[in-house]
Coordinates of C-alpha atoms in Angstrom, one line a residue:
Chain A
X153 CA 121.8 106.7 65.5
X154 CA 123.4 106.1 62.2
X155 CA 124.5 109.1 59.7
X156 CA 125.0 109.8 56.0
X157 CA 127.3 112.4 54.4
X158 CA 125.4 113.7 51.1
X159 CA 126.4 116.6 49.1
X160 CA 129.0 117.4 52.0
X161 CA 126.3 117.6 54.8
X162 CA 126.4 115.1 57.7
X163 CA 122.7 114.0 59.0
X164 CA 121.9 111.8 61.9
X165 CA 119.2 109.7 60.9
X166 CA 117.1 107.0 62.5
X167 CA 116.4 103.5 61.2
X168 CA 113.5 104.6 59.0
X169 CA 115.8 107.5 57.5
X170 CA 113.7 110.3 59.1
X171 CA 116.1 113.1 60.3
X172 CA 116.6 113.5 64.1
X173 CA 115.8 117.4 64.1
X174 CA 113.4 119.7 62.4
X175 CA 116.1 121.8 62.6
X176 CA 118.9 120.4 60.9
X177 CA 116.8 119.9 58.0
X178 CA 118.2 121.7 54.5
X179 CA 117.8 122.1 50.6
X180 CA 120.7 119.2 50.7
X181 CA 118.5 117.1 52.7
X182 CA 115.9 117.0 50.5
X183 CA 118.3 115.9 47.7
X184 CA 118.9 113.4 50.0
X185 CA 115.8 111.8 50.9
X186 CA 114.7 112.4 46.7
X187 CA 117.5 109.7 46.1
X188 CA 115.8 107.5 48.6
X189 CA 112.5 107.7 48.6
X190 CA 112.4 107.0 44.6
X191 CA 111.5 110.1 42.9
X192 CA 113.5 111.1 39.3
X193 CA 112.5 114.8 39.4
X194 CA 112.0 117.1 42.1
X195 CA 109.5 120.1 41.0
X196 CA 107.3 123.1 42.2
X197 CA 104.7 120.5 43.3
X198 CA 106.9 118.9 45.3
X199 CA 108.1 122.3 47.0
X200 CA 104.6 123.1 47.5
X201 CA 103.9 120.0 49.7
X202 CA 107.5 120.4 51.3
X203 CA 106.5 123.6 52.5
X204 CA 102.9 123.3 52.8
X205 CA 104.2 120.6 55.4
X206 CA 106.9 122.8 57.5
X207 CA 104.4 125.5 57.3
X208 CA 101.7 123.5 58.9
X209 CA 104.4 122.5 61.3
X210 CA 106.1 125.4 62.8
X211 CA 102.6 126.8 63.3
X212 CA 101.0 123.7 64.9
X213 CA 103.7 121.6 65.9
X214 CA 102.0 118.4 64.4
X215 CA 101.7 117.1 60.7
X216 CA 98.2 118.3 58.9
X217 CA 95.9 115.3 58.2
X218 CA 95.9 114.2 54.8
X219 CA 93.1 116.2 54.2
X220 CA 94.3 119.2 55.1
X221 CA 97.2 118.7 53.2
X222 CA 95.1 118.1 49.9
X223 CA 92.7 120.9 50.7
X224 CA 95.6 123.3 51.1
X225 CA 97.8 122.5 48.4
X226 CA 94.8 121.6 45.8
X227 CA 96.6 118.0 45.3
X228 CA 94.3 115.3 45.3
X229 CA 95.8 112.0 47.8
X230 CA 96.5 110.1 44.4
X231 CA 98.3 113.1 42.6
X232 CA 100.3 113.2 46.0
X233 CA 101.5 109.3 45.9
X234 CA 102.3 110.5 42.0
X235 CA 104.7 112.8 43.8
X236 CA 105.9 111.0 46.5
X237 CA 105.5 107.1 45.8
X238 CA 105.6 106.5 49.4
X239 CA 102.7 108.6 50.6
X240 CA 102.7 111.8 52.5
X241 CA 103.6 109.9 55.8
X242 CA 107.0 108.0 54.8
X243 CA 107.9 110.1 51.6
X244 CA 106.9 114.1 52.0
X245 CA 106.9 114.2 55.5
X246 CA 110.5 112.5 55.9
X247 CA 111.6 115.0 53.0
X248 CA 110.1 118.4 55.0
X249 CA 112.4 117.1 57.6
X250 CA 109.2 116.7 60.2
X251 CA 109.2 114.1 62.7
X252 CA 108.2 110.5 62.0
X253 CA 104.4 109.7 62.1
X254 CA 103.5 107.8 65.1
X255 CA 100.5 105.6 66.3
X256 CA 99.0 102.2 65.2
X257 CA 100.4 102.5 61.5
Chain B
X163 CA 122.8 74.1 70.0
X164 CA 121.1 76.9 70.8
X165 CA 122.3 80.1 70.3
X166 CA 120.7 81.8 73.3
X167 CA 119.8 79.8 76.6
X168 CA 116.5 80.1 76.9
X169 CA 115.2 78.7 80.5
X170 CA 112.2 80.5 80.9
X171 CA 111.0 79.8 77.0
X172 CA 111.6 75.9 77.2
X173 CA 109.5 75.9 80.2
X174 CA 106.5 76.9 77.8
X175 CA 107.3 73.5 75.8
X176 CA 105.7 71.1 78.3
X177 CA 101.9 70.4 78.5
X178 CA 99.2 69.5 75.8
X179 CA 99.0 72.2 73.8
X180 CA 101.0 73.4 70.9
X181 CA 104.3 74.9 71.8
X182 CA 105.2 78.2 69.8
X183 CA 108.3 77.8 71.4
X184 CA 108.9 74.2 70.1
X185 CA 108.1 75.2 66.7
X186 CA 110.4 78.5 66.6
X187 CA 113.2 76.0 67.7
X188 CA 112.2 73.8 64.5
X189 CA 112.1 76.5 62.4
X190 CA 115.6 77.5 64.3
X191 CA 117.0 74.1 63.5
X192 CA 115.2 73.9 59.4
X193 CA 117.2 77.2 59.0
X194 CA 120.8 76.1 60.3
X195 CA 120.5 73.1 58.7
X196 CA 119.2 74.3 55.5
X197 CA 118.9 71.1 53.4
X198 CA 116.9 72.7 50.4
X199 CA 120.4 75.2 50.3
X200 CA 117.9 78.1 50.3
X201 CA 120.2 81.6 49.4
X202 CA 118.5 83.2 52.6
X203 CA 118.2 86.7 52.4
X204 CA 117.8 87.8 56.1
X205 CA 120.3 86.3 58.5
X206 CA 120.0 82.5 59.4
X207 CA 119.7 82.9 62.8
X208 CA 116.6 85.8 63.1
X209 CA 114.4 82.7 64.8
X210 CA 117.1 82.3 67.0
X211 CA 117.9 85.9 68.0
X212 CA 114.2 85.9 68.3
X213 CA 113.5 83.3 71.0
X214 CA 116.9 85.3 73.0
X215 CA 115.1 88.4 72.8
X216 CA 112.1 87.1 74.3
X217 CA 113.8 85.0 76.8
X218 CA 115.3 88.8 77.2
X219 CA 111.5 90.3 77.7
X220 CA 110.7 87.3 80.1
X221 CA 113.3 88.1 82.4
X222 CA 112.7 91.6 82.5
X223 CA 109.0 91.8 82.0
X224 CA 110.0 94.9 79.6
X225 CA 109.6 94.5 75.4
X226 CA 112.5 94.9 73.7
X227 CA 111.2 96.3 70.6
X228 CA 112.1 100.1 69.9
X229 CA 109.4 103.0 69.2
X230 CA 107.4 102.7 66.2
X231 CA 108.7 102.3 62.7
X232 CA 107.9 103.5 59.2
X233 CA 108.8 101.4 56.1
X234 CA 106.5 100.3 53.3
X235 CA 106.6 100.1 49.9
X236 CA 106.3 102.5 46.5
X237 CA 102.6 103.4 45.8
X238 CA 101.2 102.1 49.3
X239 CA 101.2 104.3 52.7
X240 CA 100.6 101.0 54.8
X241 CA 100.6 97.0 54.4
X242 CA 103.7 96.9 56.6
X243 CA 104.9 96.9 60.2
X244 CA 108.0 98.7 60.6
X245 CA 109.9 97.1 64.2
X246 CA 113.5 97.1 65.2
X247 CA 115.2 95.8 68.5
X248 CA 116.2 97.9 71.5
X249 CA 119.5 95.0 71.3
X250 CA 120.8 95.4 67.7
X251 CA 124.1 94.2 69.1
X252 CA 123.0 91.4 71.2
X253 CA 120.8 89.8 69.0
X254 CA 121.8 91.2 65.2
X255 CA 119.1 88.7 63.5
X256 CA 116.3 91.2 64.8
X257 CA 117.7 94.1 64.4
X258 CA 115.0 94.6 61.9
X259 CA 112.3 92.9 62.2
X260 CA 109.2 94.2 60.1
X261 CA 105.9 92.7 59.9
X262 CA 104.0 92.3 56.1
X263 CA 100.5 92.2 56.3
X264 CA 99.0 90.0 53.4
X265 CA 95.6 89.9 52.1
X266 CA 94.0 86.8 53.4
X267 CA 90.8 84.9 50.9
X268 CA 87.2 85.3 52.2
X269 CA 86.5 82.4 54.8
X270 CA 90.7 81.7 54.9
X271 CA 89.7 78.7 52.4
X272 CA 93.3 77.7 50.8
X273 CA 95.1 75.4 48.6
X274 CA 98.4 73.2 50.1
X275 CA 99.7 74.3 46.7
X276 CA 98.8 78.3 47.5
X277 CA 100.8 78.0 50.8
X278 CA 103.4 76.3 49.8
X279 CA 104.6 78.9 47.1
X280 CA 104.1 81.7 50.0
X281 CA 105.8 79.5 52.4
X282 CA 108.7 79.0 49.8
X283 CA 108.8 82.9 49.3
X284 CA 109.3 83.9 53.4
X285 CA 111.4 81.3 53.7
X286 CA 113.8 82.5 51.2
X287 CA 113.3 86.5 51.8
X288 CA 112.0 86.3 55.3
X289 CA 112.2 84.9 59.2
X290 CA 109.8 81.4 58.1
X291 CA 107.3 82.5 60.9
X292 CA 103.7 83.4 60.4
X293 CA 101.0 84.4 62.3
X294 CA 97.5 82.8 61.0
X295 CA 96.2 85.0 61.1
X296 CA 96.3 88.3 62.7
X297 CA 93.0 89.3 64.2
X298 CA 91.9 91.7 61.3
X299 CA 91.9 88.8 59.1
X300 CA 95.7 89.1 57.2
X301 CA 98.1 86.5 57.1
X302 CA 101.0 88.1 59.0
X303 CA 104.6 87.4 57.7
X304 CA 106.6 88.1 60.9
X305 CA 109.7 90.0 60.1
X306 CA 111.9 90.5 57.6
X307 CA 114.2 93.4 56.5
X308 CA 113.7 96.8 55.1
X309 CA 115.4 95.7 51.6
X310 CA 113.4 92.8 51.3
X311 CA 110.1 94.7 51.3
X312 CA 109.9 95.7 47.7
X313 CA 111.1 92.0 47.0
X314 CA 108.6 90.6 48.5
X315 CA 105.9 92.8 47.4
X316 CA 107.6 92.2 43.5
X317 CA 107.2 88.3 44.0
X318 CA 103.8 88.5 45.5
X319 CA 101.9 90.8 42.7
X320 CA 103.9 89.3 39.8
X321 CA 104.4 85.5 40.9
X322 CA 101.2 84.5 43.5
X323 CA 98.8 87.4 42.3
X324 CA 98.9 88.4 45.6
X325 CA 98.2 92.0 47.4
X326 CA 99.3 93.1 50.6
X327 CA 96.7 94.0 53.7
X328 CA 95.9 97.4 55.2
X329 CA 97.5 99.4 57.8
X330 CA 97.2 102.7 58.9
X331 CA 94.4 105.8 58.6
X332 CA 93.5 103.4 56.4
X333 CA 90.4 101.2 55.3
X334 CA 92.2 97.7 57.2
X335 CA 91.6 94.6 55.4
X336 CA 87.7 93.3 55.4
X337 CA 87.4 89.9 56.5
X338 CA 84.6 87.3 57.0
X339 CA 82.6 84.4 58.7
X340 CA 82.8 81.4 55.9
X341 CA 79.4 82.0 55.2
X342 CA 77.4 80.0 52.6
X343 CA 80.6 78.3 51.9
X344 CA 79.7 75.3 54.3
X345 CA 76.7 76.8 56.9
X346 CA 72.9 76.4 56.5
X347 CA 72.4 79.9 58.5
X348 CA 74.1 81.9 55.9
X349 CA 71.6 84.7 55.1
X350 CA 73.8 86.3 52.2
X351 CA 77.3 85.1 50.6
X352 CA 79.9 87.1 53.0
X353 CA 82.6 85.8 50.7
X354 CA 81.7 87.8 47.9
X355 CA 80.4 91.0 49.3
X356 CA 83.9 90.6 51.4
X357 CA 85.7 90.0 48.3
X358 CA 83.9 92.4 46.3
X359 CA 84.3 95.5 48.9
X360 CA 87.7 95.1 49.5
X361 CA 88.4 94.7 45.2
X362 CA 85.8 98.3 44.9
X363 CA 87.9 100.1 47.7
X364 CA 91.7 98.9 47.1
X365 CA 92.4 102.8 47.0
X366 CA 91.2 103.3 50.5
X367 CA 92.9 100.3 51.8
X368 CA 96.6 100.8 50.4
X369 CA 96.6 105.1 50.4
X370 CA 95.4 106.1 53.9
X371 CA 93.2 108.9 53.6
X372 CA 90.7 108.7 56.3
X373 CA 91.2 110.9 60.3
X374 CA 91.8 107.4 61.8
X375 CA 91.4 103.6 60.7
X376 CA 88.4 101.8 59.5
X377 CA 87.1 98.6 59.7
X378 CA 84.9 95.9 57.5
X379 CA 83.2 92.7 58.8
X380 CA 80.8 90.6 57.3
X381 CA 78.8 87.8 59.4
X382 CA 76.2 85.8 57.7
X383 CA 73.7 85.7 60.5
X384 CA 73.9 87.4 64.3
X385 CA 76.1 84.4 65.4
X386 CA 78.3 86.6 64.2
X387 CA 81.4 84.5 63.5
X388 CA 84.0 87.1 62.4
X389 CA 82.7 88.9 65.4
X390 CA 81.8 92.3 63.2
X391 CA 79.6 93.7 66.0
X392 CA 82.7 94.4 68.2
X393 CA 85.3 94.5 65.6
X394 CA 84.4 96.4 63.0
X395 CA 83.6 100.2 62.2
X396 CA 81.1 98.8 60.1
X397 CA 78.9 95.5 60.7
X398 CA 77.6 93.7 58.0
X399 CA 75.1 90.9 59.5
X400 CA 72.8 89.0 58.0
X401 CA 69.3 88.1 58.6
X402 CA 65.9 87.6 57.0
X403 CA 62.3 89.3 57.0
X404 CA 59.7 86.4 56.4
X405 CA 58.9 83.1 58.4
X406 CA 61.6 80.6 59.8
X407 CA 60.8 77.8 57.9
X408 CA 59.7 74.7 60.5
X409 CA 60.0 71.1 59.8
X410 CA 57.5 69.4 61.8
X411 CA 59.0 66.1 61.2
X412 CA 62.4 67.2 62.3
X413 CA 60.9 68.8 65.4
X414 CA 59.6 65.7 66.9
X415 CA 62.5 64.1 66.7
X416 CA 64.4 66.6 68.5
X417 CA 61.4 65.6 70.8
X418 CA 62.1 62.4 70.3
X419 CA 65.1 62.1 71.5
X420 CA 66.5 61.0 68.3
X421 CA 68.4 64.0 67.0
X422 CA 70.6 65.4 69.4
X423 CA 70.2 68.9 70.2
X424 CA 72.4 71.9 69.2
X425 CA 74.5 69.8 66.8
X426 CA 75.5 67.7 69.7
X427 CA 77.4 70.5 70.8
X428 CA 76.9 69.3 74.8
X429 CA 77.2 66.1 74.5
X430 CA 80.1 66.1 76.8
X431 CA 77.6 66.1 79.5
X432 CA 74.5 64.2 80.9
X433 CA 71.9 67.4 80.2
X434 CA 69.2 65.1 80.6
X435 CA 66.6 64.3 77.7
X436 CA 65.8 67.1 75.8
X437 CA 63.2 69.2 76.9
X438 CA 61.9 71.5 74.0
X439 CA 59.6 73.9 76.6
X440 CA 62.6 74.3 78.6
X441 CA 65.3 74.7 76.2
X442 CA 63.6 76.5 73.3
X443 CA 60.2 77.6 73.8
X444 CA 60.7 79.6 77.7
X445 CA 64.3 80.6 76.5
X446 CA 62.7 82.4 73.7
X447 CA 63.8 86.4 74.3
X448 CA 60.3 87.8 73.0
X449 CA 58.5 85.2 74.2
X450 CA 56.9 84.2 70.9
X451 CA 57.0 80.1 70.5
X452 CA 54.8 77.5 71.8
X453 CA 53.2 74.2 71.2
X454 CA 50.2 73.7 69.6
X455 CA 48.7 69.8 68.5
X456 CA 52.6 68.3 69.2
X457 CA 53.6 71.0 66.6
X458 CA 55.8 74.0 67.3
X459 CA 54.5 77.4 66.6
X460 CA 56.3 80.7 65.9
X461 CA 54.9 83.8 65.8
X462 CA 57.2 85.2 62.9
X463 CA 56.2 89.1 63.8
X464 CA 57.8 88.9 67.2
X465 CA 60.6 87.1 66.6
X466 CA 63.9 88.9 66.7
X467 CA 65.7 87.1 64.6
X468 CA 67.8 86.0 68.1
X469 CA 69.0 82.6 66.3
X470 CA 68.8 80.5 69.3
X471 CA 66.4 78.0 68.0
X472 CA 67.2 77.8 64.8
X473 CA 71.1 77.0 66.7
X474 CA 69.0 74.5 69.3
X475 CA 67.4 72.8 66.3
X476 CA 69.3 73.3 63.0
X477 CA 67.8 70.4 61.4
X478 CA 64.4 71.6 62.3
X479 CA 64.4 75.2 61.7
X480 CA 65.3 77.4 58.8
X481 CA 66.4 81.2 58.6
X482 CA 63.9 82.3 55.9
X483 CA 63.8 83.2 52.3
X484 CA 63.8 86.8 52.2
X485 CA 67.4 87.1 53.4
X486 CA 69.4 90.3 53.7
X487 CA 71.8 92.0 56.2
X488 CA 72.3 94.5 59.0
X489 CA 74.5 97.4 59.1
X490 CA 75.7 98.3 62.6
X491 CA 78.2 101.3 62.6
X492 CA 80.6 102.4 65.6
X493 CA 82.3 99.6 67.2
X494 CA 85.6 100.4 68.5
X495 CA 88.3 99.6 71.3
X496 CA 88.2 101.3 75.0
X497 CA 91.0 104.1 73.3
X498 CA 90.1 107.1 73.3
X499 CA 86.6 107.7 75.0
X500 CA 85.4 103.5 75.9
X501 CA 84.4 100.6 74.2
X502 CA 81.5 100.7 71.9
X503 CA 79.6 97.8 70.0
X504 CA 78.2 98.4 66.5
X505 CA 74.6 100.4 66.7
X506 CA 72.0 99.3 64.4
X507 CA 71.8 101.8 61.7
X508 CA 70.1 99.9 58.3
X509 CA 68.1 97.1 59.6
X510 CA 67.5 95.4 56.7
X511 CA 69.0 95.9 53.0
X512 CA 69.1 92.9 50.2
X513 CA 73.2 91.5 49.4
X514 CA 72.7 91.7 45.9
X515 CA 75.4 91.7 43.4
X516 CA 76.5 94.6 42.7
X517 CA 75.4 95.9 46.4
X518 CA 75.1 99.6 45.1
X519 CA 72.6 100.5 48.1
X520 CA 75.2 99.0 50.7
X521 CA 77.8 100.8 48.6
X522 CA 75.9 104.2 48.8
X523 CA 75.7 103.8 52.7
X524 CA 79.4 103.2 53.1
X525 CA 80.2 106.1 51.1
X526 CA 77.8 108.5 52.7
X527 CA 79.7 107.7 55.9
X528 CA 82.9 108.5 54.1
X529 CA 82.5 111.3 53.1
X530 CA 80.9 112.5 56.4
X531 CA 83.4 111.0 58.8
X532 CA 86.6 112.0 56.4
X533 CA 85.3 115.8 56.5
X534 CA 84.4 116.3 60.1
X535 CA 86.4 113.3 61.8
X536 CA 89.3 115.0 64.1
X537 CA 92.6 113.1 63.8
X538 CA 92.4 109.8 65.5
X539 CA 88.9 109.7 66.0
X540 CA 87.2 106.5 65.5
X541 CA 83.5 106.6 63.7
X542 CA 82.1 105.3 67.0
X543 CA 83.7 108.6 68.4
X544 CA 82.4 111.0 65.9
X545 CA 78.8 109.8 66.2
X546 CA 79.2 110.0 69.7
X547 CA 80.4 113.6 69.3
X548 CA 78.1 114.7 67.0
X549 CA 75.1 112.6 67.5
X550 CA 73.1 109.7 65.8
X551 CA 70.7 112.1 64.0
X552 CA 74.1 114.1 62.0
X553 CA 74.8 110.2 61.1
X554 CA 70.8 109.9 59.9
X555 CA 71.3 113.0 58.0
X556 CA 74.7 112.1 56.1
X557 CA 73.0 108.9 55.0
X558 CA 69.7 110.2 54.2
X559 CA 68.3 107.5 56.3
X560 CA 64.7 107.8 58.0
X561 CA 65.0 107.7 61.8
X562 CA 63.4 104.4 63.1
X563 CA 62.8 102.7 66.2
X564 CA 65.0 100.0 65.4
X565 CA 67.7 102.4 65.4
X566 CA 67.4 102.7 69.7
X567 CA 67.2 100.8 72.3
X568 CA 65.2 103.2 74.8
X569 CA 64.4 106.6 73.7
X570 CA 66.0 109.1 75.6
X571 CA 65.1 110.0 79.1
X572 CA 66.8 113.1 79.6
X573 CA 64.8 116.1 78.3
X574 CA 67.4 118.3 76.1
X575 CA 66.2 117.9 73.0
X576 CA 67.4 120.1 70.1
X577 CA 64.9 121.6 67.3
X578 CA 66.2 122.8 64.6
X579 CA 65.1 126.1 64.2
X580 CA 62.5 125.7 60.8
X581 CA 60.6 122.9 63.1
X582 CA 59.5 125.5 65.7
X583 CA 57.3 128.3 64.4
X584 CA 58.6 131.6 64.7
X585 CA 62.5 130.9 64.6
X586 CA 64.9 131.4 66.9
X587 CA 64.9 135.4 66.4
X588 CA 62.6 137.4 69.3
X589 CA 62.9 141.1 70.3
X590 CA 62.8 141.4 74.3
X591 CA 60.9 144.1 74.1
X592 CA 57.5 142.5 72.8
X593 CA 58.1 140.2 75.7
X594 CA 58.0 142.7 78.1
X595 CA 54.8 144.6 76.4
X596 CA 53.0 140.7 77.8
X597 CA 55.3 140.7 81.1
X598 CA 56.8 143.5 83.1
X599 CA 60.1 143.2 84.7

C-alpha cells in the first residue's frame, strides 16, 4: 500500500486514498485529504459531518445512510456536496478516516 | 508482437462470430502503431496488459481485479467505476483501470459524426475500448486512470454536451425501447418521457441519496423491448383502452396466403400455410377472437392487451387510439431475498407532456421508499416487507383488482383498528360478566 508524509505524519493509504485504519486517523489527516479532495476552506460544518460520521461509527461500526447523515446534522444532501464536492461517500467519509464504501457503486 | 502470449485468448479468434479478442489485438496494434501521433494519456499498452491479464484469469479461473474502488468526479457521488489490478507489476497498463459510465440518447439513435468525436476523446485520454452498451443503457468507456477522470468529464460537458450515467444509491440511468421512433406498436413516445425523466431527476441520478439503487425503463407496448418488467424498479409500459383497430382487407390476405405472417419472422421454416384459427384465434389467452362472415372479430372488453395478434398480423391489426402506459414497481435481481418482476401498480395513465401524474407517482414512491427503505434494500424488498397496501397508501392509489393476480388465500388479514367497531381496547372483565372462566 502506498504512503504520504503530510504535515510530518506518515499514512498508509490505498489506491483511492482512504486511510488503512480508523485508527490512525488525525486532525493532520484531515488536512490532508482537504488538499485532495478539493475543498479551499475547512469550517464548523465540515467538523460537524466529520464527527457526525466517526460518531455514527464507533457506535455502529458502519457509515449512516445518507439520510441519516442529513437528518442528524440538519444538512441537506446538496449543502453536503457544497461541503465536500465529492459526496459523503468519497469526500467526508474518506476525511473521518472511516472505511471505504463498498458494494455495487 | 505481442506483449503477453496469449494461448488460451487466440483460441477465442476462430469461428463465425465476432472476436473481442481480435479486435482488442487491433486496437493493441492502432495503439503501438499510432499513425494519427495521438499524445496518449494512459500507457500505450493498457489493451495489451489487458488481454495478459485475462489470459492470466483464464488460466487460473480466478479475476484479477482487486476489491472495489472509489473515484469519481467533483459534484457527482457516481458515474464511475473505480478497478485496479491484483498484478500492478505484471501488467502496469491496468493498474488502474476505471470504468466511465456515459449517458446513452433514448433508442441509442446516433450520428457517425457524435461517435467519432467520443471515439477521438477515449482514444486520446483512455484504453479505445467500449462496451455498447452496458445493460442499464450507458455507453461504457472501459478504463482509464484516476487523473483522467476530471479530463474527461471537462471535455465531455464543455466539448460534446455530454453528461455522465448513474452509479451508486443512486437513480441509474433510464433507458428505452426505440419506441415511435420506427415501430407501429408504440403506445406513447418512450424517447421523450425517457429523455424527459432522466433531464427532471439529474439530482437523483448524479448525488446518490436513496437506501439502495433505482431503476427507470420505458417499453412502448408489453413486448417490452428494453425489458423494464424485469429490469427496472419502475416499469413504464405502454398500452391502450379502446378497440384494436382491424383491417378486414389486410386480414384476408394474411388468409390468403399473401402476407406472410409475423413479419416473416419464421420463414426460416416450412410452418405450413397459415392457419388464422390455429395461430391467432385458439392462441388467444382470454379466449376472445373468432370469425364471423370471413371477418375477424375481437371482443375488445376481454382482451388483455397480450399483443400477440397484433405481433401475428401487424399489417392487419392496430393497438388503439386511446394509448397510455403501465406502471409496474418491484423488479429486482435474486440478491437479497429472490428475483421479482415488476407488479402492476397504475394500470392505465395518459404519456402526456409534461407527465405530472406519472411524475407524482414516482415521487410518492420516493419519498416513501427513501424514509423507510433499510440500507440496501431494493423497492421490490420494501413492498415485500411492508406490504402492497403501505405502497397503495403512499401513492394514494385505490386498491384494484388489476393490482393481483389471485387474492389471498391465507386468512391473516389485518384491520386497521377504525374499520372494526369498538377498537382494539376491551376490558377482560366485561368478557367474563358473558363467559365464566
Amino acid at each position: 500500500m502506498p504512503s504520504v508524509e503530510f504535515m510530518g505524519k506518515t499514512f498508509t493509504v490505498d489506491e483511492d486514498g482512504f486511510i488503512d485504519s480508523y485508527d490512525n486517523w488525525c486532525q493532520e489527516w484531515v488536512q490532508w485529504v482537504k488538499k485532495e479532495e478539493g475543498i479551499d476552506e475547512l469550517n464548523d460544518e465540515h467538523q460537524k459531518v466529520i464527527d457526525v460520521l466517526r460518531d455514527y461509527y464507533e457506535k455502529n461500526g458502519i457509515a449512516p445512510m445518507v439520510r441519516v447523515l442529513s437528518k442528524v446534522t440538519g444538512f441537506k444532501l446538496k449543502h453536503i456536496y457544497e461541503l465536500f464536492p465529492s459526496g459523503p461517500g468519497k469526500g467526508a467519509c474518506k476525511m473521518a478516516g472511516l472505511p471505504k464504501p463498498t458494494g455495487c457503486v | 508482437m505481442a506483449k503477453h502470449e496469449t494461448p488460451l485468448l487466440d483460441q477465442l479468434e476462430s469461428g463465425p462470430w465476432p472476436s473481442f479478442v481480435s479486435d482488442m489485438k487491433q486496437q493493441a496494434e492502432v495503439r503501438a502503431k499510432n499513425e494519427d501521433n495521438i499524445d496518449f494519456q494512459i500507457p500505450v499498452d493498457v489493451v495489451e496488459d489487458l488481454l495478459g491479464v485475462l489470459e492470466l484469469s483464464f488460466k487460473h479461473g480466478r479475476t484479477h481485479w482487486k476489491h472495489g474502488g472509489i473515484v469519481g468526479v467533483f459534484g457527482y457521488g457516481g458515474g464511475v467505476i473505480g478497478r485496479y489490478c491484483d498484478q500492478p507489476e505484471e501488467f502496469p497498463g491496468v493498474a488502474h483501470f476505471h470504468t466511465m459510465r456515459i449517458n446513452q440518447p433514448g433508442g441509442k439513435f446516433y450520428t457517425a459524426e457524435y461517435l467519432r468525436k467520443l471515439c477521438d476523446l477515449w482514444d486520446f485520454r483512455g484504453s479505445g475500448i467500449t462496451n455498447m452498451h452496458g445493460s442499464t443503457g450507458d455507453i461504457i468507456f472501459l478504463g482509464t486512470t484516476t487523473p483522467q477522470l476530471e479530463e474527461i468529464f471537462y471535455e465531455m460537458t464543455h466539448n460534446l454536451e455530454q453528461d455522465l450515467g448513474g452509479s451508486g444509491s443512486n437513480l441509474r440511468t433510464p433507458s428505452d425501447c426505440i419506441g415511435a421512433a420506427r415501430c407501429e406498436f408504440a403506445c406513447y413516445d418512450t424517447q421523450d418521457l425517457c429523455y424527459h425523466l432522466t433531464q427532471e431527476y439529474q439530482d437523483e441520478l448524479h448525488r446518490p441519496a436513496f437506501p439502495y439503487k433505482f431503476k427507470f425503463k420505458f417499453d412502448g407496448c408489453p413486448n417490452c423491448c428494453v425489458a423494464s418488467i424485469a429490469r427496472a424498479d419502475m416499469s413504464f409500459i405502454g398500452t391502450w383502452k379502446d378497440d384494436i383497430r382491424v383491417d378486414q382487407e389486410a386480414v384476408a390476405a394474411y388468409i390468403g396466403g399473401e402476407i406472410a405472417p409475423n413479419g416473416g419472422a419464421h420463414s426460416g421454416r416450412d410452418w405450413g400455410p397459415f392457419d388464422i384459427q390455429k395461430e391467432i384465434i385458439d392462441l388467444c389467452p382470454t379466449d376472445c377472437m373468432w370469425m364471423e362472415d370471413n371477418k375477424l372479430m375481437i371482443d375488445n372488453k376481454e382482451c388483455n392487451r397480450c399483443m400477440h395478434c397484433i405481433n401475428a398480423m401487424p399489417r392487419a391489426l392496430r393497438i388503439g387510439k386511446e394509448t397510455g402506459l403501465s406502471i409496474l414497481v418491484g423488479a429486482k435481481a435474486p440478491i437479497l431475498d429472490g428475483a421479482q418482476m415488476g407488479s402492476m401498480l397504475v394500470p392505465f395513465v395518459k404519456a402526456e407532456d409534461p407527465y405530472d401524474e406519472i411524475k407524482e407517482v414516482i415521487e410518492n414512491i420516493w419519498d416513501w421508499w427513501m424514509e423507510e427503505g433499510k440500507n440496501r434494500e431494493r423497492l421490490g424488498e420494501l413492498m415485500k416487507r411492508q406490504g402492497f397496501q403501505k405502497l397503495l397508501q403512499a401513492t394514494g392509489l385505490e386498491p384494484d383488482p388489476r393490482m393481483v393476480q389471485e387474492p389471498r388465500s391465507n386468512p391473516y388479514i389485518f384491520w386497521n383498528e377504525d374499520e372494526v367497531e369498538g377498537g382494539w381496547t376491551r376490558d377482560i372483565n366485561e368478557f367474563r360478566k358473558h363467559h365464566q372462566r
